[in-house]
């Protein structure tokens, strides 16, 4: 008698969208905020979820890699030295950074360079009934949030008593997606303090990949520049030695969270003091914001 095969939810989850690939099954898909181009959202960043005392967590990711088109958080985030992609990325920069104009180098570098996201607990005003959602903010969005934190006029924007609502506008021009963030003019009290009990523990919400799966994915890539250590694939035209780990450089070996520092102490009620370069960073971010505003207005204006 014919029988159907068993269902494996973990295997199925790998076939779904980006959000479920980076978060565990404890995070419902409808609680991952995915802003769409052409829309404007009103959001509120929520206070820290644990004694870590930070409002976001930086994660290095890889998307659609190898023959398996695998997407995952780099194992480097969980255990230093365990990610073959990140290890090769470091080695390329340590030993061959003077050959960055080499086309084969560029191809290999593009395969192993991690893409960072910053994960926040937020409230989306139009979806408040859902409670806190997780948002993977990209570099451009996070740069603007950092500028607000560094700006004495705003400071600790996630303060539950005197924080700021944010307006997030997403536009797309060709293949490039732009994000613009502006803060409300006046601070306000968080609408529902019960959200404090619903915050996602971001440390526990992240999906830790199987290192053996990541290595198997790494081994399917036809490297063009140099054959990474322990990799069976190297189809490049350049003969290069197997890379070693001996070279010393200033390449980071880990992805530390945003831990409190002298410039950014543990967030408490009140404002956070600016960093020494806060003014320059803020001015650069405001210049970028003005450019995005102009592009948005141009997109909205009727074409002549």
mmCIF file of C-alpha atoms in Angstrom:
data_model
loop_
_atom_site.group_PDB
_atom_site.id
_atom_site.type_symbol
_atom_site.label_atom_id
_atom_site.label_comp_id
_atom_site.label_asym_id
_atom_site.label_seq_id
_atom_site.Cartn_x
_atom_site.Cartn_y
_atom_site.Cartn_z
ATOM 1 C CA UNK A 1 0.000 0.000 0.000
ATOM 2 C CA UNK A 2 1.343 3.410 -1.001
ATOM 3 C CA UNK A 3 2.209 5.837 1.800
ATOM 4 C CA UNK A 4 3.084 9.500 1.897
ATOM 5 C CA UNK A 5 6.457 10.651 3.166
ATOM 6 C CA UNK A 6 6.861 12.434 6.490
ATOM 7 C CA UNK A 7 6.993 16.211 6.724
ATOM 8 C CA UNK A 8 10.125 17.928 8.079
ATOM 9 C CA UNK A 9 9.259 21.469 9.253
ATOM 10 C CA UNK A 10 12.928 22.484 9.588
ATOM 11 C CA UNK A 11 13.657 21.480 5.999
ATOM 12 C CA UNK A 12 10.527 23.298 4.826
ATOM 13 C CA UNK A 13 11.462 26.454 6.694
ATOM 14 C CA UNK A 14 14.617 26.729 4.591
ATOM 15 C CA UNK A 15 12.434 27.031 1.481
ATOM 16 C CA UNK A 16 10.464 30.003 2.803
ATOM 17 C CA UNK A 17 11.202 33.707 2.715
ATOM 18 C CA UNK A 18 14.123 35.609 4.160
ATOM 19 C CA UNK A 19 12.557 36.330 7.527
ATOM 20 C CA UNK A 20 12.038 32.704 8.503
ATOM 21 C CA UNK A 21 15.552 31.807 7.384
ATOM 22 C CA UNK A 22 17.138 34.129 9.914
ATOM 23 C CA UNK A 23 14.755 33.616 12.844
ATOM 24 C CA UNK A 24 13.696 30.510 14.711
ATOM 25 C CA UNK A 25 10.227 29.017 14.564
ATOM 26 C CA UNK A 26 9.453 30.869 17.819
ATOM 27 C CA UNK A 27 9.064 34.041 15.729
ATOM 28 C CA UNK A 28 5.777 33.985 13.761
ATOM 29 C CA UNK A 29 6.165 35.064 10.151
ATOM 30 C CA UNK A 30 3.650 37.874 10.610
ATOM 31 C CA UNK A 31 5.783 39.294 13.444
ATOM 32 C CA UNK A 32 8.732 40.007 11.131
ATOM 33 C CA UNK A 33 8.404 43.522 9.716
ATOM 34 C CA UNK A 34 9.228 43.733 6.005
ATOM 35 C CA UNK A 35 8.809 47.300 4.720
ATOM 36 C CA UNK A 36 7.896 47.501 1.048
ATOM 37 C CA UNK A 37 9.139 50.066 -1.473
ATOM 38 C CA UNK A 38 6.667 52.832 -2.184
ATOM 39 C CA UNK A 39 5.253 52.847 1.358
ATOM 40 C CA UNK A 40 5.621 55.008 4.449
ATOM 41 C CA UNK A 41 5.376 53.584 7.966
ATOM 42 C CA UNK A 42 5.142 55.057 11.441
ATOM 43 C CA UNK A 43 7.200 52.972 13.859
ATOM 44 C CA UNK A 44 8.544 53.092 17.414
ATOM 45 C CA UNK A 45 11.776 51.410 18.464
ATOM 46 C CA UNK A 46 11.342 49.570 21.763
ATOM 47 C CA UNK A 47 13.717 49.507 24.772
ATOM 48 C CA UNK A 48 16.262 46.722 25.458
ATOM 49 C CA UNK A 49 14.939 43.178 25.706
ATOM 50 C CA UNK A 50 17.481 41.951 28.280
ATOM 51 C CA UNK A 51 20.297 42.959 30.616
ATOM 52 C CA UNK A 52 22.450 43.276 27.509
ATOM 53 C CA UNK A 53 21.062 46.855 27.597
ATOM 54 C CA UNK A 54 21.021 47.462 23.847
ATOM 55 C CA UNK A 55 18.124 48.184 21.508
ATOM 56 C CA UNK A 56 19.458 46.225 18.533
ATOM 57 C CA UNK A 57 21.799 43.406 17.613
ATOM 58 C CA UNK A 58 24.125 43.414 14.617
ATOM 59 C CA UNK A 59 24.198 40.180 12.611
ATOM 60 C CA UNK A 60 26.343 39.199 9.585
ATOM 61 C CA UNK A 61 24.355 37.333 6.940
ATOM 62 C CA UNK A 62 24.790 35.540 3.638
ATOM 63 C CA UNK A 63 22.031 35.274 1.054
ATOM 64 C CA UNK A 64 21.458 32.647 -1.660
ATOM 65 C CA UNK A 65 24.952 31.165 -1.593
ATOM 66 C CA UNK A 66 26.302 28.178 -3.497
ATOM 67 C CA UNK A 67 24.407 25.603 -5.518
ATOM 68 C CA UNK A 68 21.940 25.226 -2.671
ATOM 69 C CA UNK A 69 21.133 28.981 -2.770
ATOM 70 C CA UNK A 70 21.445 28.868 0.999
ATOM 71 C CA UNK A 71 20.693 31.925 3.162
ATOM 72 C CA UNK A 72 21.897 32.054 6.768
ATOM 73 C CA UNK A 73 23.341 34.058 9.614
ATOM 74 C CA UNK A 74 27.078 33.576 9.625
ATOM 75 C CA UNK A 75 28.169 30.992 12.222
ATOM 76 C CA UNK A 76 30.826 33.595 13.075
ATOM 77 C CA UNK A 77 28.132 35.424 15.051
ATOM 78 C CA UNK A 78 27.692 32.438 17.359
ATOM 79 C CA UNK A 79 31.233 31.057 17.479
ATOM 80 C CA UNK A 80 34.350 32.883 16.322
ATOM 81 C CA UNK A 81 36.206 31.057 13.564
ATOM 82 C CA UNK A 82 33.414 28.614 12.712
ATOM 83 C CA UNK A 83 32.246 30.169 9.410
ATOM 84 C CA UNK A 84 34.195 29.132 6.286
ATOM 85 C CA UNK A 85 32.773 32.098 4.345
ATOM 86 C CA UNK A 86 33.909 34.626 6.929
ATOM 87 C CA UNK A 87 37.281 32.919 7.376
ATOM 88 C CA UNK A 88 38.021 33.174 3.646
ATOM 89 C CA UNK A 89 36.781 36.783 3.678
ATOM 90 C CA UNK A 90 39.356 37.580 6.364
ATOM 91 C CA UNK A 91 42.112 35.739 4.531
ATOM 92 C CA UNK A 92 41.490 37.600 1.284
ATOM 93 C CA UNK A 93 41.793 40.926 3.043
ATOM 94 C CA UNK A 94 44.822 39.904 5.069
ATOM 95 C CA UNK A 95 46.987 38.433 2.327
ATOM 96 C CA UNK A 96 45.766 39.897 -0.951
ATOM 97 C CA UNK A 97 44.316 43.322 -0.162
ATOM 98 C CA UNK A 98 46.817 44.888 -2.597
ATOM 99 C CA UNK A 99 45.166 42.901 -5.431
ATOM 100 C CA UNK A 100 41.633 44.212 -4.990
ATOM 101 C CA UNK A 101 41.481 45.337 -8.629
ATOM 102 C CA UNK A 102 41.909 41.753 -9.800
ATOM 103 C CA UNK A 103 38.612 40.565 -11.341
ATOM 104 C CA UNK A 104 38.944 37.084 -9.856
ATOM 105 C CA UNK A 105 39.606 38.586 -6.448
ATOM 106 C CA UNK A 106 36.446 40.708 -6.787
ATOM 107 C CA UNK A 107 34.369 37.644 -7.668
ATOM 108 C CA UNK A 108 35.605 35.616 -4.685
ATOM 109 C CA UNK A 109 35.280 38.636 -2.393
ATOM 110 C CA UNK A 110 31.657 39.156 -3.425
ATOM 111 C CA UNK A 111 30.821 35.553 -2.481
ATOM 112 C CA UNK A 112 32.194 35.810 1.054
ATOM 113 C CA UNK A 113 31.641 39.401 2.112
ATOM 114 C CA UNK A 114 28.920 39.350 4.797
ATOM 115 C CA UNK A 115 25.976 41.711 4.688
ATOM 116 C CA UNK A 116 25.148 43.224 8.060
ATOM 117 C CA UNK A 117 21.683 43.856 9.451
ATOM 118 C CA UNK A 118 20.655 45.373 12.765
ATOM 119 C CA UNK A 119 17.700 43.613 14.432
ATOM 120 C CA UNK A 120 15.281 45.766 16.456
ATOM 121 C CA UNK A 121 12.095 45.201 18.433
ATOM 122 C CA UNK A 122 9.622 47.749 17.078
ATOM 123 C CA UNK A 123 5.955 48.679 17.073
ATOM 124 C CA UNK A 124 4.378 49.388 13.684
ATOM 125 C CA UNK A 125 1.635 51.947 14.254
ATOM 126 C CA UNK A 126 -0.723 50.453 11.655
ATOM 127 C CA UNK A 127 -0.268 46.966 13.165
ATOM 128 C CA UNK A 128 -0.223 47.706 16.896
ATOM 129 C CA UNK A 129 -2.549 44.798 17.586
ATOM 130 C CA UNK A 130 0.311 42.427 16.697
ATOM 131 C CA UNK A 131 2.493 43.805 19.463
ATOM 132 C CA UNK A 132 6.299 43.956 19.048
ATOM 133 C CA UNK A 133 7.748 42.901 15.693
ATOM 134 C CA UNK A 134 11.317 42.186 14.641
ATOM 135 C CA UNK A 135 12.838 44.446 12.016
ATOM 136 C CA UNK A 136 16.095 43.715 10.185
ATOM 137 C CA UNK A 137 17.290 47.232 9.444
ATOM 138 C CA UNK A 138 19.872 47.597 6.707
ATOM 139 C CA UNK A 139 22.990 49.743 6.768
ATOM 140 C CA UNK A 140 21.339 52.899 5.451
ATOM 141 C CA UNK A 141 18.445 52.751 7.928
ATOM 142 C CA UNK A 142 20.698 51.953 10.870
ATOM 143 C CA UNK A 143 23.051 54.814 10.012
ATOM 144 C CA UNK A 144 20.160 57.244 10.345
ATOM 145 C CA UNK A 145 19.044 55.694 13.643
ATOM 146 C CA UNK A 146 22.594 55.996 15.005
ATOM 147 C CA UNK A 147 22.628 59.642 13.962
ATOM 148 C CA UNK A 148 19.452 60.261 15.961
ATOM 149 C CA UNK A 149 20.958 58.553 19.025
ATOM 150 C CA UNK A 150 24.091 60.680 18.662
ATOM 151 C CA UNK A 151 22.121 63.896 18.194
ATOM 152 C CA UNK A 152 21.662 65.714 21.554
ATOM 153 C CA UNK A 153 18.320 67.029 20.281
ATOM 154 C CA UNK A 154 16.920 63.459 20.318
ATOM 155 C CA UNK A 155 19.225 61.139 22.265
ATOM 156 C CA UNK A 156 17.667 57.920 23.548
ATOM 157 C CA UNK A 157 14.798 57.645 21.040
ATOM 158 C CA UNK A 158 13.570 54.349 22.568
ATOM 159 C CA UNK A 159 12.855 55.873 25.976
ATOM 160 C CA UNK A 160 9.403 54.555 26.999
ATOM 161 C CA UNK A 161 8.532 57.867 28.696
ATOM 162 C CA UNK A 162 10.164 60.411 26.400
ATOM 163 C CA UNK A 163 11.018 58.552 23.197
ATOM 164 C CA UNK A 164 10.281 59.443 19.602
ATOM 165 C CA UNK A 165 8.054 57.962 16.942
ATOM 166 C CA UNK A 166 9.816 57.499 13.611
ATOM 167 C CA UNK A 167 8.565 57.821 10.060
ATOM 168 C CA UNK A 168 10.112 55.257 7.724
ATOM 169 C CA UNK A 169 9.831 55.858 3.972
ATOM 170 C CA UNK A 170 11.049 53.265 1.469
ATOM 171 C CA UNK A 171 11.601 54.144 -2.190
ATOM 172 C CA UNK A 172 13.111 52.286 -5.097
ATOM 173 C CA UNK A 173 15.008 53.748 -8.022
ATOM 174 C CA UNK A 174 15.981 51.089 -10.530
ATOM 175 C CA UNK A 175 17.615 48.279 -8.561
ATOM 176 C CA UNK A 176 18.466 50.463 -5.562
ATOM 177 C CA UNK A 177 16.174 50.668 -2.537
ATOM 178 C CA UNK A 178 16.482 53.780 -0.383
ATOM 179 C CA UNK A 179 15.323 54.198 3.201
ATOM 180 C CA UNK A 180 14.624 57.553 4.846
ATOM 181 C CA UNK A 181 13.939 57.913 8.580
ATOM 182 C CA UNK A 182 12.698 61.052 10.312
ATOM 183 C CA UNK A 183 11.810 61.534 13.969
ATOM 184 C CA UNK A 184 8.710 63.258 15.288
ATOM 185 C CA UNK A 185 9.162 66.849 16.440
ATOM 186 C CA UNK A 186 8.254 66.155 20.054
ATOM 187 C CA UNK A 187 8.855 63.181 22.373
ATOM 188 C CA UNK A 188 5.960 61.028 23.556
ATOM 189 C CA UNK A 189 5.145 58.280 26.041
ATOM 190 C CA UNK A 190 4.950 54.706 24.766
ATOM 191 C CA UNK A 191 1.303 53.874 24.228
ATOM 192 C CA UNK A 192 1.257 50.447 25.906
ATOM 193 C CA UNK A 193 3.774 49.518 28.598
ATOM 194 C CA UNK A 194 2.462 45.941 28.387
ATOM 195 C CA UNK A 195 4.637 45.566 25.296
ATOM 196 C CA UNK A 196 7.607 45.253 27.664
ATOM 197 C CA UNK A 197 6.447 41.708 28.456
ATOM 198 C CA UNK A 198 6.101 40.821 24.770
ATOM 199 C CA UNK A 199 9.570 41.790 23.555
ATOM 200 C CA UNK A 200 11.423 39.174 21.528
ATOM 201 C CA UNK A 201 14.684 38.028 23.065
ATOM 202 C CA UNK A 202 16.713 38.703 19.935
ATOM 203 C CA UNK A 203 19.634 36.589 21.139
ATOM 204 C CA UNK A 204 17.332 33.548 21.288
ATOM 205 C CA UNK A 205 15.303 34.468 18.192
ATOM 206 C CA UNK A 206 18.223 34.150 15.760
ATOM 207 C CA UNK A 207 18.397 30.963 13.706
ATOM 208 C CA UNK A 208 21.764 29.287 14.262
ATOM 209 C CA UNK A 209 22.794 27.422 11.103
ATOM 210 C CA UNK A 210 24.305 23.974 10.983
ATOM 211 C CA UNK A 211 28.033 24.527 10.376
ATOM 212 C CA UNK A 212 28.255 21.308 8.321
ATOM 213 C CA UNK A 213 25.521 22.641 5.999
ATOM 214 C CA UNK A 214 27.356 25.944 5.643
ATOM 215 C CA UNK A 215 30.611 24.111 4.848
ATOM 216 C CA UNK A 216 28.844 21.952 2.250
ATOM 217 C CA UNK A 217 27.454 25.105 0.649
ATOM 218 C CA UNK A 218 30.901 26.736 0.712
ATOM 219 C CA UNK A 219 32.399 23.708 -1.014
ATOM 220 C CA UNK A 220 30.096 24.090 -4.045
ATOM 221 C CA UNK A 221 31.395 27.540 -5.000
ATOM 222 C CA UNK A 222 33.865 27.581 -7.943
ATOM 223 C CA UNK A 223 36.474 29.902 -6.500
ATOM 224 C CA UNK A 224 38.327 31.913 -9.133
ATOM 225 C CA UNK A 225 41.108 33.657 -7.236
ATOM 226 C CA UNK A 226 42.573 31.221 -4.746
ATOM 227 C CA UNK A 227 41.678 27.855 -3.331
ATOM 228 C CA UNK A 228 40.517 28.318 0.261
ATOM 229 C CA UNK A 229 41.827 25.910 2.861
ATOM 230 C CA UNK A 230 39.946 22.587 2.884
ATOM 231 C CA UNK A 231 37.863 23.518 -0.179
ATOM 232 C CA UNK A 232 37.640 21.015 -3.076
ATOM 233 C CA UNK A 233 36.599 23.685 -5.620
ATOM 234 C CA UNK A 234 38.890 26.114 -7.404
ATOM 235 C CA UNK A 235 38.185 26.853 -11.050
ATOM 236 C CA UNK A 236 40.124 30.092 -11.288
ATOM 237 C CA UNK A 237 42.766 31.053 -13.810
ATOM 238 C CA UNK A 238 45.196 32.292 -11.196
ATOM 239 C CA UNK A 239 47.448 29.940 -9.315
ATOM 240 C CA UNK A 240 47.561 30.873 -5.671
ATOM 241 C CA UNK A 241 48.649 29.133 -2.499
ATOM 242 C CA UNK A 242 46.201 27.743 -0.022
ATOM 243 C CA UNK A 243 45.495 30.591 2.351
ATOM 244 C CA UNK A 244 46.821 30.359 5.898
ATOM 245 C CA UNK A 245 45.687 32.031 9.102
ATOM 246 C CA UNK A 246 49.074 33.408 10.104
ATOM 247 C CA UNK A 247 48.884 36.914 8.662
ATOM 248 C CA UNK A 248 48.060 39.589 11.214
ATOM 249 C CA UNK A 249 45.773 42.477 10.347
ATOM 250 C CA UNK A 250 43.079 44.650 11.800
ATOM 251 C CA UNK A 251 40.255 42.602 10.277
ATOM 252 C CA UNK A 252 37.616 41.908 12.958
ATOM 253 C CA UNK A 253 37.430 38.363 14.266
ATOM 254 C CA UNK A 254 33.965 38.687 15.751
ATOM 255 C CA UNK A 255 30.742 40.654 15.479
ATOM 256 C CA UNK A 256 30.228 42.091 18.949
ATOM 257 C CA UNK A 257 26.840 43.415 19.957
ATOM 258 C CA UNK A 258 26.288 47.072 20.718
ATOM 259 C CA UNK A 259 27.563 46.834 24.287
ATOM 260 C CA UNK A 260 27.556 49.945 26.489
ATOM 261 C CA UNK A 261 30.629 52.159 26.111
ATOM 262 C CA UNK A 262 31.768 55.437 27.590
ATOM 263 C CA UNK A 263 30.179 57.237 24.646
ATOM 264 C CA UNK A 264 27.040 55.092 24.778
ATOM 265 C CA UNK A 265 26.347 53.989 28.368
ATOM 266 C CA UNK A 266 23.534 51.695 29.367
ATOM 267 C CA UNK A 267 20.320 53.337 28.121
ATOM 268 C CA UNK A 268 18.294 54.849 30.931
ATOM 269 C CA UNK A 269 15.674 57.517 30.970
ATOM 270 C CA UNK A 270 17.131 60.694 29.511
ATOM 271 C CA UNK A 271 19.454 61.422 26.650
ATOM 272 C CA UNK A 272 22.615 59.676 25.588
ATOM 273 C CA UNK A 273 25.731 61.861 25.192
ATOM 274 C CA UNK A 274 27.002 62.262 21.622
ATOM 275 C CA UNK A 275 30.138 60.569 20.358
ATOM 276 C CA UNK A 276 33.084 62.807 19.357
ATOM 277 C CA UNK A 277 32.235 62.552 15.663
ATOM 278 C CA UNK A 278 28.491 62.797 16.193
ATOM 279 C CA UNK A 279 28.161 66.202 14.523
ATOM 280 C CA UNK A 280 29.901 65.095 11.330
ATOM 281 C CA UNK A 281 27.954 61.842 11.154
ATOM 282 C CA UNK A 282 24.678 63.612 11.813
ATOM 283 C CA UNK A 283 25.353 66.221 9.100
ATOM 284 C CA UNK A 284 26.226 63.486 6.600
ATOM 285 C CA UNK A 285 23.039 61.590 7.448
ATOM 286 C CA UNK A 286 20.920 64.720 7.116
ATOM 287 C CA UNK A 287 22.507 65.401 3.724
ATOM 288 C CA UNK A 288 21.587 61.869 2.649
ATOM 289 C CA UNK A 289 18.076 62.366 3.997
ATOM 290 C CA UNK A 290 17.660 65.597 1.999
ATOM 291 C CA UNK A 291 18.786 63.837 -1.166
ATOM 292 C CA UNK A 292 16.282 61.045 -0.573
ATOM 293 C CA UNK A 293 13.551 63.618 0.058
ATOM 294 C CA UNK A 294 14.320 65.276 -3.272
ATOM 295 C CA UNK A 295 14.252 61.915 -5.057
ATOM 296 C CA UNK A 296 10.928 61.082 -3.413
ATOM 297 C CA UNK A 297 9.412 64.400 -4.457
ATOM 298 C CA UNK A 298 10.714 63.929 -7.983
ATOM 299 C CA UNK A 299 9.172 60.456 -8.139
ATOM 300 C CA UNK A 300 5.822 61.826 -6.983
ATOM 301 C CA UNK A 301 5.814 64.780 -9.400
ATOM 302 C CA UNK A 302 3.994 64.197 -12.721
ATOM 303 C CA UNK A 303 6.384 63.669 -15.573
ATOM 304 C CA UNK A 304 6.457 66.424 -18.180
#
